[in-house]
Short mmCIF file of C-alpha atoms and ligand atoms in Angstrom, two decimals:
data_model
loop_
_atom_site.label_atom_id
_atom_site.label_comp_id
_atom_site.label_asym_id
_atom_site.label_seq_id
_atom_site.Cartn_x
_atom_site.Cartn_y
_atom_site.Cartn_z
CA MET A 1 110.88 96.01 102.24
CA SER A 2 107.35 94.85 101.54
CA ALA A 3 105.23 96.51 98.80
CA ALA A 4 102.86 97.80 101.44
CA LEU A 5 105.74 99.30 103.52
CA LYS A 6 107.12 100.90 100.42
CA THR A 7 103.77 102.45 99.59
CA ALA A 8 103.54 103.69 103.24
CA LYS A 9 106.97 105.23 102.94
CA THR A 10 107.07 106.74 99.42
CA LEU A 11 103.50 107.55 98.42
CA TYR A 12 103.30 111.29 97.69
CA LYS A 13 100.91 111.63 100.59
CA THR A 14 100.50 109.62 103.79
CA PRO A 15 97.93 106.86 103.27
CA ALA A 16 95.52 105.70 106.02
CA LEU A 17 95.92 102.31 107.57
CA VAL A 18 92.38 100.81 107.99
CA THR A 19 90.68 97.39 108.30
CA HIS A 20 87.93 95.92 106.31
CA ARG A 21 85.84 92.86 106.33
CA ILE A 22 85.55 91.20 102.86
CA ARG A 23 82.68 89.42 101.25
CA CYS A 24 84.10 86.59 99.07
CA GLY A 25 81.11 86.57 96.73
CA LYS A 26 80.09 82.84 97.32
CA ARG A 27 76.35 82.88 97.86
CA THR A 28 76.59 79.89 100.26
CA CYS A 29 79.26 81.42 102.44
CA HIS A 30 78.38 82.81 105.90
CA CYS A 31 79.77 86.22 104.68
CA ALA A 32 76.89 86.66 102.28
CA THR A 33 74.45 87.22 105.16
CA GLY A 34 76.62 87.73 108.20
CA GLU A 35 79.98 89.29 108.92
CA GLY A 36 82.52 89.37 106.16
CA HIS A 37 85.90 87.65 106.32
CA GLY A 38 88.79 89.26 108.18
CA PRO A 39 89.21 91.94 109.26
CA TYR A 40 92.11 92.52 106.77
CA TRP A 41 94.39 95.51 106.81
CA PHE A 42 94.63 97.99 103.83
CA LEU A 43 96.27 101.26 103.03
CA HIS A 44 93.76 103.75 101.66
CA TRP A 45 94.42 106.94 99.77
CA ARG A 46 92.69 109.11 97.23
CA GLU A 47 94.02 109.99 93.73
CA GLY A 48 91.78 112.83 92.63
CA THR A 49 88.27 111.35 92.87
CA VAL A 50 89.51 107.71 92.83
CA GLN A 51 89.74 105.85 96.20
CA ARG A 52 92.88 103.55 96.00
CA ARG A 53 93.76 100.74 98.33
CA ARG A 54 96.58 98.34 98.83
CA TYR A 55 96.38 95.08 100.95
CA VAL A 56 98.79 94.89 103.91
CA ARG A 57 99.86 91.55 105.09
CA HIS A 58 99.26 90.90 108.79
CA ALA A 59 103.02 90.55 109.45
CA ASP A 60 103.71 93.90 107.76
CA VAL A 61 101.12 95.87 109.81
CA PRO A 62 103.53 96.91 112.75
CA ALA A 63 106.19 98.30 110.33
CA VAL A 64 103.61 100.02 108.11
CA ARG A 65 101.83 101.56 111.16
CA THR A 66 105.23 102.88 112.53
CA MET A 67 106.04 104.32 109.09
CA ILE A 68 102.65 106.15 108.87
CA GLU A 69 103.06 107.51 112.38
CA ARG A 70 106.47 108.82 111.52
CA ARG A 71 105.19 110.49 108.40
CA ARG A 72 102.31 112.07 110.26
CA ARG A 73 104.70 113.44 112.83
CA ASP A 74 106.97 114.73 110.08
CA ASP A 75 103.97 116.25 108.26
CA SER A 76 102.72 118.15 111.35
CA GLU A 77 106.24 119.37 112.10
CA ASN A 78 106.49 120.59 108.46
CA ARG A 79 103.11 122.32 108.67
CA LEU A 80 104.25 124.05 111.82
CA ALA A 81 107.57 125.14 110.22
CA VAL A 82 105.66 126.48 107.24
CA ALA A 83 103.17 128.41 109.51
CA LEU A 84 106.05 130.03 111.49
CA ALA A 85 107.95 130.95 108.22
CA THR A 86 104.72 132.48 106.91
CA VAL A 87 104.39 134.57 110.05
CA ASN A 88 108.01 135.64 109.87
CA LEU A 89 107.68 136.48 106.15
CA ARG A 90 104.64 138.62 106.94
CA ARG A 91 106.58 140.55 109.63
CA LEU A 92 109.47 140.99 107.33
CA ARG A 93 107.32 142.40 104.57
CA ALA A 94 105.63 144.81 107.00
CA TRP A 95 109.07 145.85 108.22
CA LEU A 96 110.23 146.51 104.65
CA ARG A 97 107.03 148.45 103.93
CA ASP A 98 107.78 150.62 106.87
CA LEU A 99 111.37 151.29 105.58
CA ASP A 100 110.23 152.10 102.04
CA PRO A 101 106.57 153.06 101.66
CA THR A 102 106.90 153.12 97.86
CA ALA A 103 107.81 149.38 97.71
ZN1 LIG B 201 82.78 84.37 102.27
#
């Protein structure tokens, strides 16, 4: 598994897959005045106030994208499950209160 795919799979939160054009820094290069090199793919995420990124090789993009889509789907299913559990808990608490008003 590539380093980028591992990051996409195991980072504590799902990173974003984005493209950037890069300026190489050479003053005579076309990128100094025009479009940068690329686009290149990166994973982006935030750690506190720090924006982090990791380069994704072109060959790894499809697997990384699939991994991120899977995690997004899992995340939204988990959010839905938590929301439903919260509603059920609220109902259960109301029911318990009705049974024993001193609780
Ligand atoms: Zn350049």
